[in-house]
Coordinates of C-alpha atoms and ligand atoms in Angstrom, one line a residue:
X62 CA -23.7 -21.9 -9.5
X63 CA -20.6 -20.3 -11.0
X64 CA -20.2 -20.2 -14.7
X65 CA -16.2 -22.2 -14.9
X66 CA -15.9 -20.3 -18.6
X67 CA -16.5 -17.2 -16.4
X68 CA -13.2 -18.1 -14.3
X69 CA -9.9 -17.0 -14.7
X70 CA -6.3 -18.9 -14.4
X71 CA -6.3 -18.8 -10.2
X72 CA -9.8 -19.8 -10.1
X73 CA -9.4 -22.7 -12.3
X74 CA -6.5 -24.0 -10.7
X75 CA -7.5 -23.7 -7.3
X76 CA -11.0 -24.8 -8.0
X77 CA -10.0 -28.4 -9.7
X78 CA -7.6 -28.8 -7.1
X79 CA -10.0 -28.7 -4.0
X80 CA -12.0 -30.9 -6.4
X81 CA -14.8 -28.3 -7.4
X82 CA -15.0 -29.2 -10.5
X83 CA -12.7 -31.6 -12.9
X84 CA -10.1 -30.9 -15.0
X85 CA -12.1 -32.1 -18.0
X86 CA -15.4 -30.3 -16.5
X87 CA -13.2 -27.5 -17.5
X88 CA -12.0 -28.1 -20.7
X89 CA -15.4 -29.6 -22.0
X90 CA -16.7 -25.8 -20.8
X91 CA -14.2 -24.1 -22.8
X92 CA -14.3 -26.2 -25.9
X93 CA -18.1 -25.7 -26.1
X94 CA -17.6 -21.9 -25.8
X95 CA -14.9 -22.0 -28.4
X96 CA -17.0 -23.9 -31.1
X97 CA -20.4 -21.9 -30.5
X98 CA -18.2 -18.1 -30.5
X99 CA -16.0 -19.5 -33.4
X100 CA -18.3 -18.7 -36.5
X101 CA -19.0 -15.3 -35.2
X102 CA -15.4 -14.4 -33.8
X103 CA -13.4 -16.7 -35.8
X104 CA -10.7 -16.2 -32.8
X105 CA -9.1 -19.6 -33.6
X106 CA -7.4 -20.8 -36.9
X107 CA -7.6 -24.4 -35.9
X108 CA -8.9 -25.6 -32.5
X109 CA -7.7 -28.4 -30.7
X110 CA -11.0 -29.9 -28.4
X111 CA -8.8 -33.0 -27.9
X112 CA -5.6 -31.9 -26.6
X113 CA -7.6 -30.0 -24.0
X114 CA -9.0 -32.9 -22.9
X115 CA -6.1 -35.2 -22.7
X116 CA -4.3 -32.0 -21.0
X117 CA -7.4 -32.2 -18.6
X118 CA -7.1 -36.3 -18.0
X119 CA -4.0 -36.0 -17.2
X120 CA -4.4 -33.4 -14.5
X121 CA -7.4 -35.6 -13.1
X122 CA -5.5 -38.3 -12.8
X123 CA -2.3 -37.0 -11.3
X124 CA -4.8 -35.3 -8.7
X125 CA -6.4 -38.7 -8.0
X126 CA -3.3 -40.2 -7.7
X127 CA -2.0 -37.3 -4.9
X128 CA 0.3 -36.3 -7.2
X129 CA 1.3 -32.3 -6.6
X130 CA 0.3 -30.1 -9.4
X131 CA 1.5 -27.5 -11.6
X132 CA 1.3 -24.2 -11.4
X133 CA -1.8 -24.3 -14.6
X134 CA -3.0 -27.1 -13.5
X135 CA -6.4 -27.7 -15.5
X136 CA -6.3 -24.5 -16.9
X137 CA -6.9 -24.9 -20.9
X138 CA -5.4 -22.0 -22.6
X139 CA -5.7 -20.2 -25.9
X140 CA -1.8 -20.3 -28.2
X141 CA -1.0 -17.9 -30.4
X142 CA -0.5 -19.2 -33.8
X143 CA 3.4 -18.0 -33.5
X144 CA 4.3 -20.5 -31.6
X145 CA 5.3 -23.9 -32.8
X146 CA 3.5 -27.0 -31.7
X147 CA 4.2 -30.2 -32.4
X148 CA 2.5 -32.2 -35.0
X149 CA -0.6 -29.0 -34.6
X150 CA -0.6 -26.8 -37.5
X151 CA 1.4 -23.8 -37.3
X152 CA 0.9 -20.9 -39.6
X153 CA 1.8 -17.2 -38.1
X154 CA -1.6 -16.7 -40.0
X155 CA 0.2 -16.5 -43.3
X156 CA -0.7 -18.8 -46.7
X157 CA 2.9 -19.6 -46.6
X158 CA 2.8 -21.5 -43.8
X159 CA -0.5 -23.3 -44.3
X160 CA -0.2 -27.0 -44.0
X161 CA 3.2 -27.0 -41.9
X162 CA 2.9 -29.3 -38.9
X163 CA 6.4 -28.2 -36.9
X164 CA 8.1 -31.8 -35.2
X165 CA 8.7 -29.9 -32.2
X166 CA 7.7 -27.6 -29.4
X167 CA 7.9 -24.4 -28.6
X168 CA 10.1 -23.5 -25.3
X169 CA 6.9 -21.8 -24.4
X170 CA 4.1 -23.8 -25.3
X171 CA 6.3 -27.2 -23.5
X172 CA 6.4 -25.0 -20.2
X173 CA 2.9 -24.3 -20.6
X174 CA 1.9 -27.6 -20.6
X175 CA 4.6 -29.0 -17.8
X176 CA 2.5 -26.8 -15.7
X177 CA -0.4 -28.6 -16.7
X178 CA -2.1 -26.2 -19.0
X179 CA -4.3 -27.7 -22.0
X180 CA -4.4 -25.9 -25.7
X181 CA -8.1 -24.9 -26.8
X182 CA -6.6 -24.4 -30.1
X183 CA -3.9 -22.4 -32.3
X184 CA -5.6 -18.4 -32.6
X185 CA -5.4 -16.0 -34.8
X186 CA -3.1 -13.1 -35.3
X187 CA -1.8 -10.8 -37.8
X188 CA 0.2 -12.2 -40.3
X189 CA 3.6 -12.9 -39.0
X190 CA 2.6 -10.7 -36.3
X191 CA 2.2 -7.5 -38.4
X192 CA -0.5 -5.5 -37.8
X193 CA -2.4 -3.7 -35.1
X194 CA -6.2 -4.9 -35.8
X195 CA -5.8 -8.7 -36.6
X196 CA -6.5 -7.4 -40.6
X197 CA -3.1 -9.2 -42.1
X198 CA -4.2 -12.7 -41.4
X199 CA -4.6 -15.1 -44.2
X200 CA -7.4 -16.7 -42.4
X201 CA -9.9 -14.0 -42.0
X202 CA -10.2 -10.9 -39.9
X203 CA -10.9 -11.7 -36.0
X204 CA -13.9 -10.2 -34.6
X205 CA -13.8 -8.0 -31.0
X206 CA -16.8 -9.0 -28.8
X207 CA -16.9 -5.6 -27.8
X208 CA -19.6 -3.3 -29.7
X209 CA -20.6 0.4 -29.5
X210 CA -24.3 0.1 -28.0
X211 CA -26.9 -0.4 -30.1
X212 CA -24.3 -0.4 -33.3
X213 CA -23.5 -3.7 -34.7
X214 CA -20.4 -2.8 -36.4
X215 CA -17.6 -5.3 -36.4
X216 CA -14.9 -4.0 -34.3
X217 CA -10.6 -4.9 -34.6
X218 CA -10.0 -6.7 -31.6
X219 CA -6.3 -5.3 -31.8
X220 CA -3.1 -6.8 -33.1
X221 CA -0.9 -8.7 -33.7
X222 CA -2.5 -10.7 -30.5
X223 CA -5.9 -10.1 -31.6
X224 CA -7.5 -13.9 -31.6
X225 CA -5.4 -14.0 -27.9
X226 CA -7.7 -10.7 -26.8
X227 CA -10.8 -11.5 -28.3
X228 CA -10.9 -15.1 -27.0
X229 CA -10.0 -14.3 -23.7
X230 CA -12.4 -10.7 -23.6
X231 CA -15.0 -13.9 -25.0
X232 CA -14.9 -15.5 -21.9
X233 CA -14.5 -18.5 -24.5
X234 CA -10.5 -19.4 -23.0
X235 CA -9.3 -18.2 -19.7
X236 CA -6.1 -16.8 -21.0
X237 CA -3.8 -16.7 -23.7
X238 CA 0.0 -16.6 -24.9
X239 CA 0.6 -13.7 -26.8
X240 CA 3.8 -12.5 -28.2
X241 CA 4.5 -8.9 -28.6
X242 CA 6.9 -7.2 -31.1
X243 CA 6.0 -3.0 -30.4
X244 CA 2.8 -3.8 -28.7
X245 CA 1.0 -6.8 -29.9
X246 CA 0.1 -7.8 -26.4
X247 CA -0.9 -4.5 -24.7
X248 CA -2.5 -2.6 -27.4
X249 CA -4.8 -6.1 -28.2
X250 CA -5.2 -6.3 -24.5
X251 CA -6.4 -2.7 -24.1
X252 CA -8.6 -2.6 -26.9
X253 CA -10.7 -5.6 -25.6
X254 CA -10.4 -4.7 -21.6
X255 CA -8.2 -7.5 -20.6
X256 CA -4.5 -7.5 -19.0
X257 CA -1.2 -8.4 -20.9
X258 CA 2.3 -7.9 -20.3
X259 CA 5.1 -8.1 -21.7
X260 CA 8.6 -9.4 -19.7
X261 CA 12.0 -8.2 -20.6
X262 CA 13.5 -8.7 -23.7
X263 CA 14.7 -12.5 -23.1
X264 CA 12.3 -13.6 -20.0
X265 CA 10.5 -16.0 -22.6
X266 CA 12.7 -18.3 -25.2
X267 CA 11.7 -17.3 -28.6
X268 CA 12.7 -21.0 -29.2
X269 CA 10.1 -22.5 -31.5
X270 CA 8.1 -18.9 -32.0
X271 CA 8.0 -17.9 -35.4
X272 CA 10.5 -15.1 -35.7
X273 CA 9.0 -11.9 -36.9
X274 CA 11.8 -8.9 -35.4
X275 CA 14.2 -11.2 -33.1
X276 CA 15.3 -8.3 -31.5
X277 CA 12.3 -7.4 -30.0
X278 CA 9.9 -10.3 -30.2
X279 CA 8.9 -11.7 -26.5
X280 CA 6.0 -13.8 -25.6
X281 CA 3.8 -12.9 -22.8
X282 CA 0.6 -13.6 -21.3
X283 CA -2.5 -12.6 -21.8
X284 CA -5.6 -13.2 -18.8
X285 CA -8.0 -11.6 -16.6
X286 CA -6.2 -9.9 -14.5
X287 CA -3.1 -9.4 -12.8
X288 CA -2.8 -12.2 -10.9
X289 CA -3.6 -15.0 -13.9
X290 CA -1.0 -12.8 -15.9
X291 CA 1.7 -13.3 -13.0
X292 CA 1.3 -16.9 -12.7
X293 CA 1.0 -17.3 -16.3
X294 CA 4.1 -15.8 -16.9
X295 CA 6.0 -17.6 -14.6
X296 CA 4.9 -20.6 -16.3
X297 CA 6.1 -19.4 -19.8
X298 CA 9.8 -18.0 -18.2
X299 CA 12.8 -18.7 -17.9
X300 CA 16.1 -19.5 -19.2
X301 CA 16.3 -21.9 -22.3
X302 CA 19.8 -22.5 -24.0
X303 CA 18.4 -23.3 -27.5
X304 CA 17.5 -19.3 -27.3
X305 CA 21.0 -17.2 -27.3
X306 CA 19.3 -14.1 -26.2
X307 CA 17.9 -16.0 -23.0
X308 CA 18.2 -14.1 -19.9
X309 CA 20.0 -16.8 -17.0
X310 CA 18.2 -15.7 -14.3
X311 CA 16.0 -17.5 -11.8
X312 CA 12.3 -16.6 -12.4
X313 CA 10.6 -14.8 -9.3
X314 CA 7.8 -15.9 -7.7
X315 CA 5.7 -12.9 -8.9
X316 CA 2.0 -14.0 -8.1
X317 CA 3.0 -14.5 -4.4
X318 CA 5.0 -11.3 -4.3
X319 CA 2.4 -9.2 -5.6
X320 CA 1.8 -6.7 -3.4
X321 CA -0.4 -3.1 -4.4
X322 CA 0.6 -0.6 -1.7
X323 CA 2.5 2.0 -3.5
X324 CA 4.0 4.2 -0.3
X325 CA 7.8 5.1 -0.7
X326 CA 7.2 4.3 -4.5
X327 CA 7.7 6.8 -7.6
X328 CA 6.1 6.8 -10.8
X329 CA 7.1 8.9 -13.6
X330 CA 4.9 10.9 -16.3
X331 CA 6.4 11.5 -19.3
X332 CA 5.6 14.8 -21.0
X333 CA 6.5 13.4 -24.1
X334 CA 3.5 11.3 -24.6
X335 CA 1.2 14.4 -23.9
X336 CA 0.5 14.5 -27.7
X337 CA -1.2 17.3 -28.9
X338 CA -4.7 16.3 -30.2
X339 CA -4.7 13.5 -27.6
X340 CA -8.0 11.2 -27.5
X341 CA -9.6 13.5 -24.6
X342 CA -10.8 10.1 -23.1
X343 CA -7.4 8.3 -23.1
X344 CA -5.8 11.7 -21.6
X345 CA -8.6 11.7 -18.7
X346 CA -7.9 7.5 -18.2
X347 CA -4.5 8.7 -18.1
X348 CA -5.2 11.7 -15.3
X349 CA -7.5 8.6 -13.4
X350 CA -4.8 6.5 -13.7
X351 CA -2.4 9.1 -12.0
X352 CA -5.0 9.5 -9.2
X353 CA -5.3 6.2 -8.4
X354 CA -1.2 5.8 -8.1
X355 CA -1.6 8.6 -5.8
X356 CA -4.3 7.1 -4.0
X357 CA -1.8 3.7 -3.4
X358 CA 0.7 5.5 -1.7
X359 CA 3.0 6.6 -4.6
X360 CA 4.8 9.6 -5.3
X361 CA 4.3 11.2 -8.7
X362 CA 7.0 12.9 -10.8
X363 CA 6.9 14.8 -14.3
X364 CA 9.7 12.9 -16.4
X365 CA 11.1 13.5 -19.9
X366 CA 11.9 11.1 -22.8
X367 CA 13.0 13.0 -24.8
X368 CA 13.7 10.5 -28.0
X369 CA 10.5 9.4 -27.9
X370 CA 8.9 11.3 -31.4
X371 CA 11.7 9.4 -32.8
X372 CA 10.3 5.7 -31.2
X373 CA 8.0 4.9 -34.6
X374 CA 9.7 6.0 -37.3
X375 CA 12.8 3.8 -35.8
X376 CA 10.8 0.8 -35.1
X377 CA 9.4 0.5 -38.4
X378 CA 13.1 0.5 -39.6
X379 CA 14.6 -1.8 -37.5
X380 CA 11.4 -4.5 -37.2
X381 CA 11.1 -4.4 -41.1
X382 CA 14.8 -4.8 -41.5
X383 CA 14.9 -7.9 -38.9
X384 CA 11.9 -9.1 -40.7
X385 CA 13.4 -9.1 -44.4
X386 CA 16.2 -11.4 -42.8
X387 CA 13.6 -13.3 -40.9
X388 CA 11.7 -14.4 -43.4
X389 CA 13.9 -15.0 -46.3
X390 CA 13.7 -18.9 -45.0
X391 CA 10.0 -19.2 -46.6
X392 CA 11.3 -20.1 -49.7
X393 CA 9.5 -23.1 -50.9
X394 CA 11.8 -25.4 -50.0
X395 CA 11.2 -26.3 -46.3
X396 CA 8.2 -25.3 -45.5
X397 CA 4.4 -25.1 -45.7
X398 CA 3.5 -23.6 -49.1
X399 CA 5.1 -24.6 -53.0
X400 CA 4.4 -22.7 -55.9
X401 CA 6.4 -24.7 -58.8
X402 CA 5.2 -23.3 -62.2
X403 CA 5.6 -25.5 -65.7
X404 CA 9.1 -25.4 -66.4
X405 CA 10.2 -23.1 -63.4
X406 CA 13.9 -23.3 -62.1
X407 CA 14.4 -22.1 -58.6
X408 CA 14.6 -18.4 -58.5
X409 CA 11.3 -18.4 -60.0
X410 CA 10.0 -21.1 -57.9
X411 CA 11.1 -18.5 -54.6
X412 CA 9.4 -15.7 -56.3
X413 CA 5.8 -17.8 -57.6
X414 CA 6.4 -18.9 -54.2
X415 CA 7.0 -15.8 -51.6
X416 CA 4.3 -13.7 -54.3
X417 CA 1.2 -16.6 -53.4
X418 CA 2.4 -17.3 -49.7
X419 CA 3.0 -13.6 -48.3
X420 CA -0.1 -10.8 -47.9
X421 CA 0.4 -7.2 -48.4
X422 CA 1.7 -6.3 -45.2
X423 CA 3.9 -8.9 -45.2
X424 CA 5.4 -7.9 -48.9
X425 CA 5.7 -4.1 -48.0
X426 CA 7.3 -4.9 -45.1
X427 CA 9.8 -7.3 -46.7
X428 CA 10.2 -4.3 -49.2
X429 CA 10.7 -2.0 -46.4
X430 CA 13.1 -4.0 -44.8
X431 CA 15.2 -5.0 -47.7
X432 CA 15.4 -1.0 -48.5
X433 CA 16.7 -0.4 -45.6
X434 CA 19.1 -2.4 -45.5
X435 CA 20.7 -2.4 -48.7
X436 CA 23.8 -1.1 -49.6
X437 CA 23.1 2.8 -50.2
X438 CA 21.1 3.3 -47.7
X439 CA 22.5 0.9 -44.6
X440 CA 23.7 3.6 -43.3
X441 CA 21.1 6.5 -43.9
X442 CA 18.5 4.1 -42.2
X443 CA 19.2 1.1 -40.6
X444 CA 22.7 2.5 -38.5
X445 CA 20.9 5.5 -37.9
X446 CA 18.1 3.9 -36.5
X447 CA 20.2 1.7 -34.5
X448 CA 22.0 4.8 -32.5
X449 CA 18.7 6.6 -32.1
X450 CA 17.6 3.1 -30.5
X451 CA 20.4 3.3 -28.1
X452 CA 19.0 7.2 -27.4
X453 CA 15.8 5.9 -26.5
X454 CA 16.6 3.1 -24.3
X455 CA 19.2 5.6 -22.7
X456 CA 16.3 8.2 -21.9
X457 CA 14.9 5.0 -19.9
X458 CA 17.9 4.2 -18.3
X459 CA 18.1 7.6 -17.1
X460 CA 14.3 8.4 -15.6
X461 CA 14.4 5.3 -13.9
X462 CA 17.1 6.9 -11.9
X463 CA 14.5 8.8 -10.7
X464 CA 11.5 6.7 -10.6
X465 CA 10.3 3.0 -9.9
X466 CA 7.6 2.8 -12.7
X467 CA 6.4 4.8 -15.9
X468 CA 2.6 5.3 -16.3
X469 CA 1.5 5.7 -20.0
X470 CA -1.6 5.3 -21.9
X471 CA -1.6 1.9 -24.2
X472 CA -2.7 3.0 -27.2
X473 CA -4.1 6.4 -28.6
X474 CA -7.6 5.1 -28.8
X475 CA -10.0 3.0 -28.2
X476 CA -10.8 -0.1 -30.9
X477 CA -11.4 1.0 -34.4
X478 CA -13.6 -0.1 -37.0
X479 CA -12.5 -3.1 -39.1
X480 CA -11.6 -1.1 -42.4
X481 CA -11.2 2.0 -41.0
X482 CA -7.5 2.0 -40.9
X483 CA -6.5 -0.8 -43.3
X484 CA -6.3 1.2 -46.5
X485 CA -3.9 3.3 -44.8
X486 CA -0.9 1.6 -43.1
X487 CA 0.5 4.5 -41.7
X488 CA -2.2 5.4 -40.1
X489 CA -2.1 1.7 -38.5
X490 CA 1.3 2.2 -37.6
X491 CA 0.4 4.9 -35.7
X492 CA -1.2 3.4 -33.2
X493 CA 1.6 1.6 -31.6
X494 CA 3.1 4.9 -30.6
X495 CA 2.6 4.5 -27.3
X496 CA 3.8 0.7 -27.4
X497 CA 6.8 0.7 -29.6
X498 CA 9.9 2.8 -26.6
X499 CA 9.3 -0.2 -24.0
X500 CA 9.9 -2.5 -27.0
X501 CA 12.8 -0.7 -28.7
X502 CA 14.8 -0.5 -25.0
X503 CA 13.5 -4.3 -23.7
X504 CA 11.8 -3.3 -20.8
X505 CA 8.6 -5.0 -19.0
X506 CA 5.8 -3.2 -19.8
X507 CA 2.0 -3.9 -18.9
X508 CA -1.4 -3.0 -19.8
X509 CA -4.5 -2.9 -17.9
X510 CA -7.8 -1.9 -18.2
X511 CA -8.7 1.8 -16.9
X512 CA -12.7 1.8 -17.8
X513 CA -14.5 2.6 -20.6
X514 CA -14.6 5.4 -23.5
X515 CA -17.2 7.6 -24.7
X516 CA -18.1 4.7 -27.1
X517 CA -18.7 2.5 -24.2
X518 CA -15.2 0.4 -25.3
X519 CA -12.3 -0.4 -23.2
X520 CA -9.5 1.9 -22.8
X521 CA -5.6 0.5 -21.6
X522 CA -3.4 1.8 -19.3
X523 CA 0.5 1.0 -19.1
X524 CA 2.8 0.7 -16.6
X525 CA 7.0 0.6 -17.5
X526 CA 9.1 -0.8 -15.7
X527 CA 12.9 -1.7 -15.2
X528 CA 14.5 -3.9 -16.9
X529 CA 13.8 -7.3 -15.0
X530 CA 11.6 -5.7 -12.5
X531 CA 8.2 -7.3 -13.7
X532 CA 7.3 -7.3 -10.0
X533 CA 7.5 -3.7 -10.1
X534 CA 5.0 -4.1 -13.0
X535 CA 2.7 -6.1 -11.9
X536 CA 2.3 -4.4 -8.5
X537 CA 1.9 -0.9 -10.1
X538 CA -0.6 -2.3 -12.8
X539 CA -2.7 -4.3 -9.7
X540 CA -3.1 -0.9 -7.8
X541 CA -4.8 0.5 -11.2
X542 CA -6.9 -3.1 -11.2
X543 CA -7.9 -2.4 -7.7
X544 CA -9.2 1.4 -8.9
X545 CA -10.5 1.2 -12.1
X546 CA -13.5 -0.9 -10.9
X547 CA -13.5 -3.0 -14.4
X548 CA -14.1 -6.1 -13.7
X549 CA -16.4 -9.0 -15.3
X550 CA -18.3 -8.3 -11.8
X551 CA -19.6 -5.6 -12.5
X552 CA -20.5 -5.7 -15.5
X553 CA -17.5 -4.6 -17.5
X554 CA -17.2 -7.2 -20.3
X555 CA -19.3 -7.6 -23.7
X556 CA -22.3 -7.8 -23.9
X557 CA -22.4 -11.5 -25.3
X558 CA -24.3 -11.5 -29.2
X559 CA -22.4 -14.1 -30.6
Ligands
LIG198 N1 1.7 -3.3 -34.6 C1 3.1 -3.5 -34.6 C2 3.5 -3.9 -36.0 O1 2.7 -4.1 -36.8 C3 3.5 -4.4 -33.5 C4 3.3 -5.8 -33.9 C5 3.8 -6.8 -32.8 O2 4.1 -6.3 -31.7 N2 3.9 -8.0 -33.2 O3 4.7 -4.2 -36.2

């Protein structure tokens, strides 16, 4: 007898709709798992046991009724805290927001459940989406199933999307929404040996989802593998015109078109990202991943991005600066948390307010960004940044001239230690280096796993595409899938201990 919290997004779906098990078999599964792994993963800031179920009812009654089904049918699903949902509290894992019930919907989230998905809960994340270990959030740091053998220390499950990777690497939800700013879905998705992917820039409204950097912030999905991630997706897309930087264009259907024969395909290699000092694991995963490409049918070619040493230091001008702008609306006045001291008029009601409601990160960012953007140094910083962002996206422009898809480590290691990198945040930052040039010129990117390190952990590998050609993504990324032999079948998940 299969284990349904073992089962991804198609075999959910398919298997309550021949009737193998119910809609709310599912979701009583799930929310069990969720409540026993909570206490030791604390994935979930709030979990929501009952909207699964009604979710599920619903399904089980449309089926009994022969009414057709959507494309998550039965599926409950893990949602980032980012996104707002109605009358469930919504908190980008920040103080500031604790308490604040939104009275409306996420674009996202509302597809999610047209399509008949149910919410397990609201997880955890960095706050406000900053971070790359899940360390920022006011609610306590998330816990990666994964473990060195025989070592029992806590590991970061990634970041921002870190409750999204955990849960789903958990086995406790199926899959997950995760929205990714310079990598918060692949690098989270890496470190715990599941798939994310980001769309373009505008695939998914940012309607409703808590705006860290709107200029690069896009939801994406987070799942087994990389067929759950194409039918998620296609649940979450598509154009919404309460989002001005929605694309208007039809959403493909990408699960049906996926397709993992490579022949007449090219794939490009950056030198760039051959950093000296490289991880020697991630550059072998990298040399595998190559082979298996190969091994599909595709042609490889050496490219050059030449901007790309210039990728972090822009990003952490231009997401800081977005975010300084972003989230000068927590203010005490409309949402979540109020710090009104004795006898305090309203300037020091925003400060008492913003110092109690926003953690470190949060404040240095806010710092950052307000530096940056200030009159003196506008143009020193934030213009700068802004044509060297143009460089980069034009270095992408020009090698996909030459080649379909980009192959790329996800991140430069595998999961660290919670603590090791906290006290330092550039050190943190620097693990998005891999992440933060697909996010800086819009492009699809995803990230699948590739096997395991030294330590036994997961280890990512990412595949670049062309703006709007997620297809070529997803088909690139399933030919790794097909090689890398990590699966849950065979053994390559966590060893369960919570
Ligand atoms: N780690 C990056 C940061 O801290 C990316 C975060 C994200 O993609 N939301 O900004």
């Amino acid at each position: 007898m299969t284990n349904i919290t073992d089962l991804g997004i198609a075999a959910l779906r398919d298997g309550v709709a021949k009737g193998a098990f119910s809609a709310t078999e599912v979701a009583t599964a799930f929310n069990a798992a969720v409540e026993a792994a909570q206490p030791a993963l604390n994935a979930f800031i709030v979990t929501t046991p009952e909207k699964a179920l009604e979710a599920a009812a619903r399904v089980d009654a449309d089926r009994a009724a022969g009414k057709p089904l959507g494309k998550m049918a039965g599926v409950p699903i893990g949602m980032k805290d980012l996104f707002a949902t109605r009358d469930v509290q919504t908190t980008a894992a920040s103080k500031i927001l604790e308490g604040f019930k939104p009275q409306y919907e996420s674009t996202v989230s509302q597809k999610l459940w047209d399509a008949g998905a149910g919410m397990l809960g609201k997880l955890n994340l960095d706050q406000f989406a900053m971070g790359s270990s899940n360390e920022t959030s006011a609610f306590g740091n998330v816990i990666s199933p994964w473990r060195r053998p025989n070592d029992t220390t806590p590991l970061a499950p990634g970041g921002s999307s870190g409750g999204s990777s955990a849960a789903v690497a958990a086995r406790i939800a199926p899959a997950a929404t995760g929205t990714d700013t310079g990598g918060s879905i692949r690098q989270p998705a890496a470190f715990t040996g599941i798939s994310g992917i980001k769309p373009t820039y505008g695939r998914c409204s940012r309607w409703g989802v808590v705006a860290f950097a709107s200029s690069l912030d896009q939801a994406g999905a987070m799942a087994h593998d990389v067929t759950d991630c194409a039918i998620m997706l296609e649940a979450m897309a598509g154009f919404d015109p309460k989002d001005s930087t929605s694309l208007n264009m039809p959403v493909p259907d990408w699960a049906a078109a996926l397709d993992a024969d490579m022949k007449g395909k090219k794939v490009g290699i950056p030198r760039e990202y051959r950093l000296d000092g490289m991880d020697p694991d991630v550059a072998k995963s990298w040399d595998d991943g190559i082979a298996w490409l190969k091994d599909a049918g595709a042609e490889i070619v050496e490219i050059s991005l030449p901007h790309t040493k210039y990728a972090l230091p822009t990003y952490y001008i231009i997401a800081p600066a977005e975010a300084s702008s972003n989230l000068a609306r927590y203010d005490g006045v409309r949402y979540g948390l109020r710090d009104l001291p004795e006898g305090a008029g309203l300037q020091d009601m925003y400060a008492a307010t913003r110092a109690a409601g926003f953690g470190p990160e949060v404040k240095r960012r806010i710092m950052i960004g307000t530096y940056v953007l200030s009159a003196g140094f506008y143009d020193a910083y934030y213009t700068q940044a802004q044509k060297v962002r143009t460089l980069i996206a034009r270095d992408f422009t020009k090698a996909f001239e030459q080649v379909d898809v980009i192959l790329v480590p996800t991140a430069p290691s595998s999961a660290f230690a919670l603590g090791e990198k906290s006290a330092d945040p550039l050190e943190m930052y620097l693990n998005d280096v891999f992440s933060v040039p697909a996010s800086l010129a819009g492009l699809p990117a995803m990230s699948v796993p590739a096997g395991l390190d030294r330590n036994g952990l997961p280890l990512g590998l990412q595949v670049i595409g062309k703006a709007f050609d997620e297809q070529g993504v997803l088909n690139a990324s399933l030919a790794l899938e097909q090689r890398a032999q990590f699966s849950a079948q065979n053994g390559s998940r966590p060893e369960k201990w919570w």
